[in-house]
Amino acid sequence: MKNYYSTLVVVTLFILIGCQKELDYPRIESKANTQITSDQLQLGKKLDNPYSVINMRKAYEALNLDTRSLCNDESIINTTHYYIKFKPKNEEELTTLILDSALILYPYPLDYEINNFGNGYYHDPEVPVGQPTYYYASVKKDHSLPQHIEWELLEELFIPDDSGDHIVVKSGETLDDVFVDSLVEMSLKLTGNEDADVIETKASGSWTPRGTITYVDDSLGVIGLEGIEVRAKRWFTTHRGYTDASGNYVCNGTFKKPADYSFNFNCEDFKIRGASDVDVSFGENNLTSRYDYRFSKTSDPQSFFAATAYRATYHFYYKDIHGLHRPPMANFWGIQMKMKVFYETNTEENADTAPWRRFMGGNMIKIYNPQRATIDIYSTVIHELAHSAHWRVVIDGEDSNRNSDYNFADGKMCESWAVGVQWYLTKDVYPTYKGRYYGGNYTNVVMDLLDTSDNDSNINGTPETITGYDIVAIQNALIGCSTWNEWKNNVKSLNPENQDEVENLFNIWYNK
């Protein structure tokens, strides 16, 4: 009982103190809540599955003898994949599934009509609110499934045309293309699914899903949105591609019939969420050609706001950040970092970060005020991610005092560090970025330690001749610190020749 109450006190203090806010930009009048909203995906009727082993055997029997002679052994029609419903009970179990790169998960069943794609997210009514919904996947039969996560076998599948690699009959031989096409066509016909495939591409052969995802930046113009996983799905087969720095992608397989494209702002280690804490998703159904998408503030400001948050988060997680610590990764205590974008004006704050929410299945970071310039939203996201990375530095640091070095640390130290990272990483993308203007706990002490040029965001009179420091060393100086003076002393020890200047610099900022 004593340990229970001790834990409760620590968690309570963690909740009360572990929230870092970003309060830098001018406010506008508050408006009604207009978060990113769209109807949840609406399912239609359940379809008779043409790829079930049972139905494929019926199709084989229905083929004419000439076609069957191309594969005269019915026993080849056996299970190649399992259609699985996964039932994760919490965020840790869901992350375990996500980290399995062989699983292509969908939050909705794959053998139902979709009446309305909506926001691409479906929460099964059987699943309690706050618990991850069921996820569905077609899994190759030789793939090992996690033993500690509940799953249900829905159907055994025979997918002869998966990934363009036809089923091997015996060593060195595969099923004939004519036979495979005829078998699939017959199964679609017998199960009543041929009407969904009125668009044919046989005349031109197979097609490869591809396209470009771009973004219209206030300052940079049209740029690519990097790192997006784009899926092209047909029944139980999904081909994937990832956008490069120019936003171009090519999926890793071909189709002979139409497929459904989809993408969202989820990566292995993080996800960007909108209204009702669901994924921000996009897509188009029944295509046989390339799929392009452009995010623009004028055409869809809500999605543009989420895309801006994604860009900055992808930068901090996967791009060059000059050796700085990354924010919490998905394999760090087994939970993805979640960021929620609120398409609304908040007169109190632009954003906030609370690590404790991550362990409650919630959003570690929240972002507001989409009316601002793109560069300001981008830099705010970097600022909040710097807080989450600071927390991880403390957790990972060998000489840290862990909880006290972050949750009970001086606000001036924590915010000043985040301001420094905000400036340092944002200017990599926006070279003209001068950093945020100082005020209260938000100082530019890190900028002064690193930047010897005249900068509009510096205070007149602060020394700009200090040399011999780098961003990683200043970050590591946070370990073991919970106060401004402790951080100052650690920084001073990095370069004994500049101790007096550093003392003076920290004192000037402390008194501002």
Short mmCIF file of C-alpha atoms in Angstrom, two decimals:
data_model
loop_
_atom_site.label_atom_id
_atom_site.label_comp_id
_atom_site.label_asym_id
_atom_site.label_seq_id
_atom_site.Cartn_x
_atom_site.Cartn_y
_atom_site.Cartn_z
CA MET A 1 0.00 0.00 0.00
CA LYS A 2 2.88 2.36 0.76
CA ASN A 3 4.39 1.73 -2.67
CA TYR A 4 0.99 2.29 -4.29
CA TYR A 5 0.57 5.71 -2.71
CA SER A 6 4.17 6.68 -3.47
CA THR A 7 3.62 5.84 -7.11
CA LEU A 8 0.34 7.76 -7.12
CA VAL A 9 2.04 10.88 -5.75
CA VAL A 10 4.82 10.71 -8.36
CA VAL A 11 2.35 10.21 -11.20
CA THR A 12 0.19 13.08 -9.94
CA LEU A 13 3.17 15.44 -9.78
CA PHE A 14 4.26 14.20 -13.20
CA ILE A 15 0.86 15.15 -14.59
CA LEU A 16 0.77 18.55 -12.92
CA ILE A 17 4.27 19.64 -13.80
CA GLY A 18 5.22 17.72 -16.95
CA CYS A 19 3.53 20.07 -19.41
CA GLN A 20 5.62 22.45 -21.47
CA LYS A 21 3.76 25.23 -23.29
CA GLU A 22 4.76 27.37 -26.23
CA LEU A 23 3.47 30.93 -25.95
CA ASP A 24 5.34 32.99 -28.43
CA TYR A 25 3.12 34.41 -31.20
CA PRO A 26 0.40 37.07 -31.26
CA ARG A 27 -3.15 35.89 -30.71
CA ILE A 28 -6.32 36.37 -32.71
CA GLU A 29 -9.88 36.18 -31.48
CA SER A 30 -10.98 32.69 -30.53
CA LYS A 31 -13.34 30.93 -32.94
CA ALA A 32 -15.61 27.94 -32.68
CA ASN A 33 -13.95 24.56 -32.55
CA THR A 34 -13.29 23.58 -36.18
CA GLN A 35 -10.87 20.72 -35.69
CA ILE A 36 -9.94 18.47 -38.58
CA THR A 37 -13.23 16.60 -38.94
CA SER A 38 -14.59 14.15 -41.43
CA ASP A 39 -17.04 11.31 -41.10
CA GLN A 40 -15.62 8.01 -39.99
CA LEU A 41 -15.27 5.41 -42.72
CA GLN A 42 -18.67 3.82 -43.34
CA LEU A 43 -18.85 0.10 -44.08
CA GLY A 44 -21.42 -1.41 -46.43
CA LYS A 45 -22.36 -5.05 -46.87
CA LYS A 46 -20.03 -7.96 -46.29
CA LEU A 47 -18.75 -9.37 -49.57
CA ASP A 48 -18.37 -13.00 -50.54
CA ASN A 49 -14.61 -13.40 -50.48
CA PRO A 50 -13.29 -14.41 -53.94
CA TYR A 51 -9.85 -15.24 -52.54
CA SER A 52 -10.97 -17.78 -49.96
CA VAL A 53 -9.61 -21.28 -50.57
CA ILE A 54 -13.17 -22.60 -50.77
CA ASN A 55 -14.24 -20.12 -53.43
CA MET A 56 -11.04 -20.50 -55.44
CA ARG A 57 -11.63 -24.27 -55.60
CA LYS A 58 -15.17 -23.64 -56.83
CA ALA A 59 -13.75 -21.33 -59.50
CA TYR A 60 -11.27 -24.02 -60.55
CA GLU A 61 -14.09 -26.51 -61.02
CA ALA A 62 -16.03 -23.94 -63.09
CA LEU A 63 -13.18 -23.28 -65.54
CA ASN A 64 -13.31 -24.95 -68.93
CA LEU A 65 -11.04 -27.90 -69.55
CA ASP A 66 -8.68 -25.99 -71.83
CA THR A 67 -7.93 -23.44 -69.14
CA ARG A 68 -7.71 -26.07 -66.40
CA SER A 69 -5.17 -27.95 -68.46
CA LEU A 70 -2.72 -25.10 -67.77
CA CYS A 71 -2.79 -26.31 -64.19
CA ASN A 72 -4.23 -29.80 -64.02
CA ASP A 73 -3.70 -30.29 -60.34
CA GLU A 74 -6.46 -28.90 -58.11
CA SER A 75 -4.38 -29.63 -55.03
CA ILE A 76 -2.28 -26.55 -55.81
CA ILE A 77 -5.17 -24.44 -54.54
CA ASN A 78 -4.19 -24.40 -50.88
CA THR A 79 -3.70 -21.74 -48.26
CA THR A 80 -1.11 -19.09 -49.15
CA HIS A 81 -2.26 -16.39 -46.68
CA TYR A 82 -4.36 -16.01 -43.57
CA TYR A 83 -6.94 -13.28 -43.20
CA ILE A 84 -6.44 -12.14 -39.61
CA LYS A 85 -8.29 -9.84 -37.22
CA PHE A 86 -5.92 -8.51 -34.56
CA LYS A 87 -7.33 -7.41 -31.21
CA PRO A 88 -4.75 -5.22 -29.44
CA LYS A 89 -5.80 -4.33 -25.91
CA ASN A 90 -3.59 -1.26 -25.50
CA GLU A 91 -1.14 1.06 -27.26
CA GLU A 92 1.85 -1.17 -26.44
CA GLU A 93 0.28 -4.14 -28.22
CA LEU A 94 -0.73 -1.99 -31.18
CA THR A 95 2.83 -0.66 -31.49
CA THR A 96 4.15 -4.22 -31.48
CA LEU A 97 1.98 -4.91 -34.51
CA ILE A 98 3.01 -1.68 -36.23
CA LEU A 99 6.69 -2.46 -35.76
CA ASP A 100 6.24 -5.76 -37.62
CA SER A 101 7.11 -4.56 -41.12
CA ALA A 102 5.59 -7.69 -42.70
CA LEU A 103 2.11 -6.75 -41.45
CA ILE A 104 0.14 -4.26 -43.54
CA LEU A 105 -2.61 -3.29 -41.12
CA TYR A 106 -5.96 -1.68 -41.83
CA PRO A 107 -8.40 -0.46 -39.15
CA TYR A 108 -11.34 -1.82 -41.14
CA PRO A 109 -12.19 -5.26 -42.58
CA LEU A 110 -10.98 -5.98 -46.10
CA ASP A 111 -14.01 -7.99 -47.27
CA TYR A 112 -16.68 -5.30 -46.89
CA GLU A 113 -17.98 -2.66 -49.24
CA ILE A 114 -16.97 0.87 -48.26
CA ASN A 115 -19.90 3.24 -48.61
CA ASN A 116 -17.91 6.32 -47.63
CA PHE A 117 -14.14 6.44 -47.14
CA GLY A 118 -14.52 9.54 -44.92
CA ASN A 119 -11.34 10.05 -42.94
CA GLY A 120 -10.19 6.50 -43.63
CA TYR A 121 -10.56 5.44 -40.01
CA TYR A 122 -13.03 2.96 -38.55
CA HIS A 123 -13.55 2.13 -34.87
CA ASP A 124 -15.35 -1.14 -34.38
CA PRO A 125 -18.47 -0.66 -32.21
CA GLU A 126 -17.48 -3.74 -30.21
CA VAL A 127 -14.30 -2.03 -29.01
CA PRO A 128 -14.56 0.34 -26.02
CA VAL A 129 -13.72 3.99 -26.63
CA GLY A 130 -10.11 4.65 -25.64
CA GLN A 131 -8.94 1.18 -26.62
CA PRO A 132 -7.34 0.48 -30.02
CA THR A 133 -9.81 -0.81 -32.57
CA TYR A 134 -9.42 -4.14 -34.32
CA TYR A 135 -6.90 -4.26 -37.17
CA TYR A 136 -7.03 -6.48 -40.23
CA ALA A 137 -4.31 -7.91 -42.43
CA SER A 138 -3.56 -10.56 -45.02
CA VAL A 139 -0.61 -12.49 -43.59
CA LYS A 140 1.56 -14.99 -45.43
CA LYS A 141 0.99 -18.39 -43.84
CA ASP A 142 4.63 -18.88 -42.88
CA HIS A 143 4.82 -15.58 -40.96
CA SER A 144 5.12 -15.91 -37.18
CA LEU A 145 2.44 -13.97 -35.30
CA PRO A 146 3.02 -12.42 -31.86
CA GLN A 147 1.87 -14.84 -29.20
CA HIS A 148 0.84 -12.30 -26.55
CA ILE A 149 -1.60 -10.38 -28.78
CA GLU A 150 -5.05 -11.80 -29.35
CA TRP A 151 -5.97 -12.52 -32.96
CA GLU A 152 -8.69 -14.32 -34.84
CA LEU A 153 -8.40 -16.31 -38.07
CA LEU A 154 -11.19 -15.06 -40.32
CA GLU A 155 -10.43 -17.06 -43.45
CA GLU A 156 -7.79 -19.07 -45.25
CA LEU A 157 -6.84 -17.40 -48.53
CA PHE A 158 -5.41 -18.46 -51.86
CA ILE A 159 -3.88 -15.40 -53.57
CA PRO A 160 -2.16 -16.54 -56.78
CA ASP A 161 -1.57 -12.99 -58.06
CA ASP A 162 -0.12 -11.41 -54.91
CA SER A 163 2.84 -9.08 -55.64
CA GLY A 164 2.99 -10.37 -59.22
CA ASP A 165 4.83 -13.50 -58.01
CA HIS A 166 2.58 -16.40 -58.95
CA ILE A 167 2.30 -19.43 -56.71
CA VAL A 168 5.13 -21.94 -57.14
CA VAL A 169 3.79 -25.33 -58.30
CA LYS A 170 7.09 -27.08 -57.90
CA SER A 171 10.71 -26.08 -57.93
CA GLY A 172 11.32 -23.58 -60.73
CA GLU A 173 7.72 -23.53 -61.99
CA THR A 174 4.88 -21.11 -61.35
CA LEU A 175 1.24 -20.95 -62.37
CA ASP A 176 0.55 -19.89 -65.94
CA ASP A 177 -0.52 -16.24 -66.33
CA VAL A 178 -3.56 -17.19 -68.41
CA PHE A 179 -4.63 -19.70 -65.77
CA VAL A 180 -4.18 -17.24 -62.90
CA ASP A 181 -6.13 -14.49 -64.67
CA SER A 182 -8.92 -16.88 -65.61
CA LEU A 183 -9.12 -18.35 -62.11
CA VAL A 184 -9.37 -14.93 -60.47
CA GLU A 185 -11.95 -13.76 -63.05
CA MET A 186 -14.10 -16.84 -62.44
CA SER A 187 -13.93 -16.48 -58.67
CA LEU A 188 -14.92 -12.80 -58.90
CA LYS A 189 -17.85 -13.79 -61.11
CA LEU A 190 -19.05 -16.63 -58.89
CA THR A 191 -18.88 -14.49 -55.76
CA GLY A 192 -20.73 -11.57 -57.35
CA ASN A 193 -17.79 -9.19 -57.30
CA GLU A 194 -17.19 -8.65 -61.02
CA ASP A 195 -19.32 -5.49 -61.08
CA ALA A 196 -16.69 -3.75 -58.97
CA ASP A 197 -14.13 -4.47 -61.67
CA VAL A 198 -15.77 -2.95 -64.72
CA ILE A 199 -12.59 -0.98 -65.46
CA GLU A 200 -10.24 -3.34 -67.25
CA THR A 201 -6.60 -2.81 -68.15
CA LYS A 202 -5.93 -6.03 -70.01
CA ALA A 203 -5.31 -4.22 -73.28
CA SER A 204 -2.38 -2.39 -71.80
CA GLY A 205 -1.29 -5.14 -69.41
CA SER A 206 -0.41 -4.43 -65.80
CA TRP A 207 0.07 -1.01 -64.25
CA THR A 208 2.28 0.24 -61.44
CA PRO A 209 0.83 2.58 -58.79
CA ARG A 210 2.84 5.79 -58.60
CA GLY A 211 2.46 9.52 -58.15
CA THR A 212 3.62 12.64 -56.32
CA ILE A 213 2.62 14.15 -52.95
CA THR A 214 3.43 17.88 -52.77
CA TYR A 215 2.91 20.82 -50.46
CA VAL A 216 2.62 24.57 -51.16
CA ASP A 217 4.81 26.34 -48.61
CA ASP A 218 4.37 30.04 -47.79
CA SER A 219 8.08 30.70 -48.25
CA LEU A 220 9.49 27.84 -50.31
CA GLY A 221 6.76 27.36 -52.91
CA VAL A 222 5.83 23.88 -54.09
CA ILE A 223 7.93 21.22 -52.37
CA GLY A 224 7.76 17.45 -51.97
CA LEU A 225 6.32 15.83 -48.86
CA GLU A 226 8.95 13.28 -47.92
CA GLY A 227 8.57 9.95 -46.15
CA ILE A 228 4.86 9.36 -46.82
CA GLU A 229 3.90 5.70 -47.17
CA VAL A 230 1.39 5.45 -50.03
CA ARG A 231 -0.62 2.24 -50.31
CA ALA A 232 -2.41 0.81 -53.32
CA LYS A 233 -4.76 -1.97 -52.23
CA ARG A 234 -6.91 -4.44 -54.11
CA TRP A 235 -8.77 -6.93 -51.94
CA PHE A 236 -6.03 -8.55 -49.81
CA THR A 237 -3.01 -7.38 -51.79
CA THR A 238 -1.28 -4.09 -50.97
CA HIS A 239 1.67 -2.53 -52.77
CA ARG A 240 3.53 0.26 -51.01
CA GLY A 241 5.76 3.15 -52.00
CA TYR A 242 7.47 5.93 -50.04
CA THR A 243 7.79 9.51 -51.20
CA ASP A 244 11.29 10.86 -51.75
CA ALA A 245 12.46 14.43 -51.10
CA SER A 246 10.62 15.57 -54.23
CA GLY A 247 7.42 13.82 -53.17
CA ASN A 248 7.64 11.11 -55.84
CA TYR A 249 6.77 7.49 -55.07
CA VAL A 250 6.52 4.20 -56.95
CA CYS A 251 4.79 1.24 -55.33
CA ASN A 252 6.52 -2.13 -55.12
CA GLY A 253 4.15 -4.15 -57.30
CA THR A 254 1.71 -4.12 -60.20
CA PHE A 255 -2.00 -4.68 -60.73
CA LYS A 256 -4.09 -5.68 -63.74
CA LYS A 257 -7.28 -4.22 -62.30
CA PRO A 258 -8.25 -1.09 -60.34
CA ALA A 259 -6.88 -0.46 -56.87
CA ASP A 260 -7.57 1.90 -53.98
CA TYR A 261 -4.91 4.45 -52.98
CA SER A 262 -4.51 5.70 -49.42
CA PHE A 263 -1.98 7.46 -47.21
CA ASN A 264 -1.82 9.20 -43.85
CA PHE A 265 0.63 10.97 -41.57
CA ASN A 266 1.77 7.89 -39.67
CA CYS A 267 5.34 6.67 -39.49
CA GLU A 268 6.85 3.86 -37.49
CA ASP A 269 7.68 6.10 -34.55
CA PHE A 270 4.93 8.73 -34.61
CA LYS A 271 1.51 9.62 -35.91
CA ILE A 272 -0.29 12.92 -36.52
CA ARG A 273 -3.91 12.84 -35.40
CA GLY A 274 -6.88 15.11 -36.00
CA ALA A 275 -10.35 15.41 -34.53
CA SER A 276 -11.58 12.62 -32.25
CA ASP A 277 -7.98 11.38 -32.04
CA VAL A 278 -8.13 9.56 -35.38
CA ASP A 279 -5.53 9.40 -38.11
CA VAL A 280 -5.52 12.11 -40.76
CA SER A 281 -6.01 10.03 -43.91
CA PHE A 282 -6.42 10.60 -47.64
CA GLY A 283 -7.18 8.40 -50.62
CA GLU A 284 -9.04 7.67 -53.81
CA ASN A 285 -10.72 4.44 -54.91
CA ASN A 286 -10.92 2.44 -58.12
CA LEU A 287 -7.95 3.90 -60.01
CA THR A 288 -5.82 2.35 -62.74
CA SER A 289 -3.41 5.27 -63.06
CA ARG A 290 -1.14 7.46 -60.99
CA TYR A 291 -2.38 9.24 -57.86
CA ASP A 292 -1.14 12.76 -57.07
CA TYR A 293 -2.04 14.93 -54.10
CA ARG A 294 -1.16 18.53 -53.24
CA PHE A 295 -1.59 20.19 -49.86
CA SER A 296 -2.50 23.85 -50.08
CA LYS A 297 -3.60 26.33 -47.43
CA THR A 298 -6.10 27.87 -49.84
CA SER A 299 -7.81 24.66 -50.97
CA ASP A 300 -7.79 22.64 -47.71
CA PRO A 301 -6.39 24.59 -44.74
CA GLN A 302 -7.18 21.87 -42.19
CA SER A 303 -5.22 19.17 -43.99
CA PHE A 304 -2.47 21.68 -44.76
CA PHE A 305 -2.10 22.37 -41.02
CA ALA A 306 -1.69 18.66 -40.33
CA ALA A 307 0.78 18.32 -43.21
CA THR A 308 2.89 21.12 -41.75
CA ALA A 309 3.03 19.31 -38.41
CA TYR A 310 4.01 16.13 -40.23
CA ARG A 311 6.84 17.85 -42.13
CA ALA A 312 8.47 19.18 -38.97
CA THR A 313 8.01 15.91 -37.09
CA TYR A 314 9.49 13.86 -39.92
CA HIS A 315 12.46 16.26 -39.94
CA PHE A 316 13.14 15.80 -36.21
CA TYR A 317 12.73 12.01 -36.32
CA TYR A 318 14.45 11.02 -39.54
CA LYS A 319 16.42 13.86 -41.14
CA ASP A 320 19.83 15.24 -40.24
CA ILE A 321 19.59 16.94 -36.83
CA HIS A 322 23.33 17.36 -36.31
CA GLY A 323 23.70 14.63 -33.69
CA LEU A 324 20.92 15.83 -31.39
CA HIS A 325 18.83 13.31 -29.48
CA ARG A 326 15.71 12.15 -31.29
CA PRO A 327 12.28 12.37 -29.63
CA PRO A 328 10.92 9.14 -28.08
CA MET A 329 10.91 6.28 -30.58
CA ALA A 330 8.24 3.59 -30.87
CA ASN A 331 10.58 0.93 -29.51
CA PHE A 332 11.22 3.14 -26.47
CA TRP A 333 8.74 1.67 -23.95
CA GLY A 334 6.74 0.36 -26.90
CA ILE A 335 4.48 3.32 -27.72
CA GLN A 336 4.30 5.61 -30.75
CA MET A 337 4.56 9.35 -30.12
CA LYS A 338 1.24 10.96 -30.99
CA MET A 339 0.69 14.59 -31.95
CA LYS A 340 -2.77 16.09 -32.27
CA VAL A 341 -3.46 19.11 -34.46
CA PHE A 342 -6.38 21.29 -33.40
CA TYR A 343 -7.74 23.39 -36.23
CA GLU A 344 -8.74 26.17 -33.86
CA THR A 345 -7.47 29.35 -32.29
CA ASN A 346 -6.13 28.99 -28.77
CA THR A 347 -5.58 32.31 -27.00
CA GLU A 348 -3.61 30.65 -24.20
CA GLU A 349 -0.95 28.73 -26.10
CA ASN A 350 0.28 27.63 -29.49
CA ALA A 351 1.16 24.13 -28.32
CA ASP A 352 1.99 22.03 -25.29
CA THR A 353 3.94 18.88 -24.51
CA ALA A 354 3.18 16.45 -21.69
CA PRO A 355 5.13 13.15 -21.69
CA TRP A 356 2.70 11.52 -19.25
CA ARG A 357 -0.08 11.60 -21.86
CA ARG A 358 1.93 9.24 -24.03
CA PHE A 359 1.59 6.49 -21.45
CA MET A 360 -2.15 7.02 -21.16
CA GLY A 361 -2.65 6.38 -24.89
CA GLY A 362 -3.06 10.11 -25.50
CA ASN A 363 -1.29 12.82 -27.44
CA MET A 364 2.11 13.76 -26.07
CA ILE A 365 2.03 17.00 -28.11
CA LYS A 366 -0.87 19.27 -29.06
CA ILE A 367 -0.65 22.02 -31.69
CA TYR A 368 -3.04 24.97 -32.17
CA ASN A 369 -3.44 28.23 -34.11
CA PRO A 370 -3.32 27.27 -37.80
CA GLN A 371 -3.76 30.91 -38.88
CA ARG A 372 -0.04 31.54 -38.48
CA ALA A 373 2.57 31.50 -41.25
CA THR A 374 3.91 28.10 -42.24
CA ILE A 375 7.38 28.84 -40.87
CA ASP A 376 5.91 29.72 -37.47
CA ILE A 377 3.86 26.52 -37.26
CA TYR A 378 6.87 24.49 -38.37
CA SER A 379 9.12 26.06 -35.74
CA THR A 380 6.50 25.53 -33.02
CA VAL A 381 6.40 21.81 -33.79
CA ILE A 382 10.21 21.68 -33.62
CA HIS A 383 10.04 23.49 -30.26
CA GLU A 384 7.63 20.94 -28.79
CA LEU A 385 9.59 18.01 -30.16
CA ALA A 386 12.69 19.52 -28.53
CA HIS A 387 10.88 19.23 -25.19
CA SER A 388 10.08 15.57 -25.84
CA ALA A 389 13.69 14.93 -26.90
CA HIS A 390 14.93 16.74 -23.75
CA TRP A 391 12.78 14.39 -21.68
CA ARG A 392 14.30 11.42 -23.50
CA VAL A 393 17.82 12.81 -22.94
CA VAL A 394 17.09 12.88 -19.23
CA ILE A 395 15.62 9.36 -19.21
CA ASP A 396 18.58 7.96 -21.18
CA GLY A 397 21.31 9.94 -19.41
CA GLU A 398 23.57 7.90 -17.15
CA ASP A 399 24.16 10.75 -14.71
CA SER A 400 20.68 12.27 -14.79
CA ASN A 401 18.30 12.58 -11.89
CA ARG A 402 15.58 11.47 -14.33
CA ASN A 403 12.26 12.80 -13.02
CA SER A 404 13.62 15.91 -11.29
CA ASP A 405 15.80 16.87 -14.26
CA TYR A 406 12.76 17.37 -16.44
CA ASN A 407 9.46 17.41 -14.58
CA PHE A 408 10.78 19.53 -11.71
CA ALA A 409 13.30 21.53 -13.71
CA ASP A 410 13.41 25.31 -14.08
CA GLY A 411 11.03 26.47 -16.77
CA LYS A 412 13.61 28.98 -17.97
CA MET A 413 16.15 26.24 -18.60
CA CYS A 414 13.69 23.90 -20.37
CA GLU A 415 12.13 26.58 -22.53
CA SER A 416 15.44 28.21 -23.43
CA TRP A 417 16.82 24.89 -24.59
CA ALA A 418 13.72 24.24 -26.72
CA VAL A 419 13.98 27.76 -28.17
CA GLY A 420 17.57 27.04 -29.14
CA VAL A 421 16.69 23.80 -30.93
CA GLN A 422 13.73 25.54 -32.56
CA TRP A 423 16.06 28.11 -34.10
CA TYR A 424 18.86 25.67 -34.93
CA LEU A 425 16.74 23.12 -36.84
CA THR A 426 14.20 25.45 -38.41
CA LYS A 427 16.92 27.48 -40.14
CA ASP A 428 18.05 24.27 -41.89
CA VAL A 429 14.76 24.33 -43.79
CA TYR A 430 14.13 28.08 -43.79
CA PRO A 431 17.58 29.74 -44.08
CA THR A 432 16.19 33.22 -43.39
CA TYR A 433 14.64 32.16 -40.07
CA LYS A 434 15.88 34.48 -37.31
CA GLY A 435 14.49 32.57 -34.37
CA ARG A 436 11.68 33.58 -32.08
CA TYR A 437 11.67 36.81 -30.12
CA TYR A 438 12.57 36.38 -26.48
CA GLY A 439 10.30 36.87 -23.50
CA GLY A 440 10.04 35.47 -19.97
CA ASN A 441 11.33 31.91 -19.84
CA TYR A 442 11.92 31.89 -23.59
CA THR A 443 15.50 33.12 -23.95
CA ASN A 444 17.99 32.95 -26.82
CA VAL A 445 20.96 31.91 -24.71
CA VAL A 446 21.61 28.89 -26.98
CA MET A 447 21.61 31.12 -30.05
CA ASP A 448 24.19 33.40 -28.44
CA LEU A 449 26.40 30.43 -27.58
CA LEU A 450 26.40 29.27 -31.21
CA ASP A 451 25.72 32.26 -33.43
CA THR A 452 28.38 34.92 -33.87
CA SER A 453 26.41 36.90 -36.43
CA ASP A 454 24.05 39.76 -35.81
CA ASN A 455 20.60 38.30 -35.22
CA ASP A 456 17.33 40.19 -34.87
CA SER A 457 16.20 37.93 -32.06
CA ASN A 458 19.22 38.59 -29.83
CA ILE A 459 19.21 41.21 -27.12
CA ASN A 460 21.31 44.26 -27.84
CA GLY A 461 24.39 44.09 -25.72
CA THR A 462 24.69 40.32 -25.36
CA PRO A 463 28.09 38.98 -26.35
CA GLU A 464 28.22 37.39 -29.78
CA THR A 465 31.87 36.46 -29.80
CA ILE A 466 31.71 33.26 -27.74
CA THR A 467 33.23 30.34 -29.65
CA GLY A 468 34.04 26.70 -29.06
CA TYR A 469 30.54 25.33 -28.45
CA ASP A 470 28.31 23.01 -30.43
CA ILE A 471 24.65 22.12 -30.12
CA VAL A 472 25.22 18.53 -28.94
CA ALA A 473 27.57 19.60 -26.14
CA ILE A 474 25.03 22.17 -24.93
CA GLN A 475 22.35 19.45 -25.03
CA ASN A 476 24.48 17.03 -23.01
CA ALA A 477 25.12 19.76 -20.47
CA LEU A 478 21.44 19.40 -19.52
CA ILE A 479 22.04 15.96 -18.03
CA GLY A 480 22.10 16.13 -14.26
CA CYS A 481 20.56 19.62 -14.26
CA SER A 482 17.27 20.83 -12.88
CA THR A 483 18.17 24.52 -12.50
CA TRP A 484 19.39 27.34 -14.71
CA ASN A 485 22.61 27.71 -12.70
CA GLU A 486 23.43 24.00 -12.90
CA TRP A 487 23.07 24.15 -16.67
CA LYS A 488 25.20 27.32 -16.76
CA ASN A 489 27.98 25.66 -14.76
CA ASN A 490 27.98 22.60 -16.98
CA VAL A 491 28.24 24.78 -20.09
CA LYS A 492 31.05 26.80 -18.51
CA SER A 493 33.01 23.61 -17.88
CA LEU A 494 32.93 22.77 -21.59
CA ASN A 495 35.40 25.53 -22.43
CA PRO A 496 37.39 27.01 -19.52
CA GLU A 497 38.68 29.85 -21.70
CA ASN A 498 35.17 31.33 -22.03
CA GLN A 499 33.92 30.89 -18.47
CA ASP A 500 33.57 34.59 -17.70
CA GLU A 501 31.76 35.33 -20.95
CA VAL A 502 29.40 32.41 -20.45
CA GLU A 503 28.70 33.50 -16.88
CA ASN A 504 27.89 36.99 -18.12
CA LEU A 505 25.71 35.69 -20.95
CA PHE A 506 23.62 33.42 -18.73
CA ASN A 507 23.22 36.21 -16.16
CA ILE A 508 22.01 38.69 -18.79
CA TRP A 509 19.38 36.24 -20.02
CA TYR A 510 18.33 35.19 -16.54
CA ASN A 511 17.48 38.76 -15.64
CA LYS A 512 15.48 39.45 -18.81
#
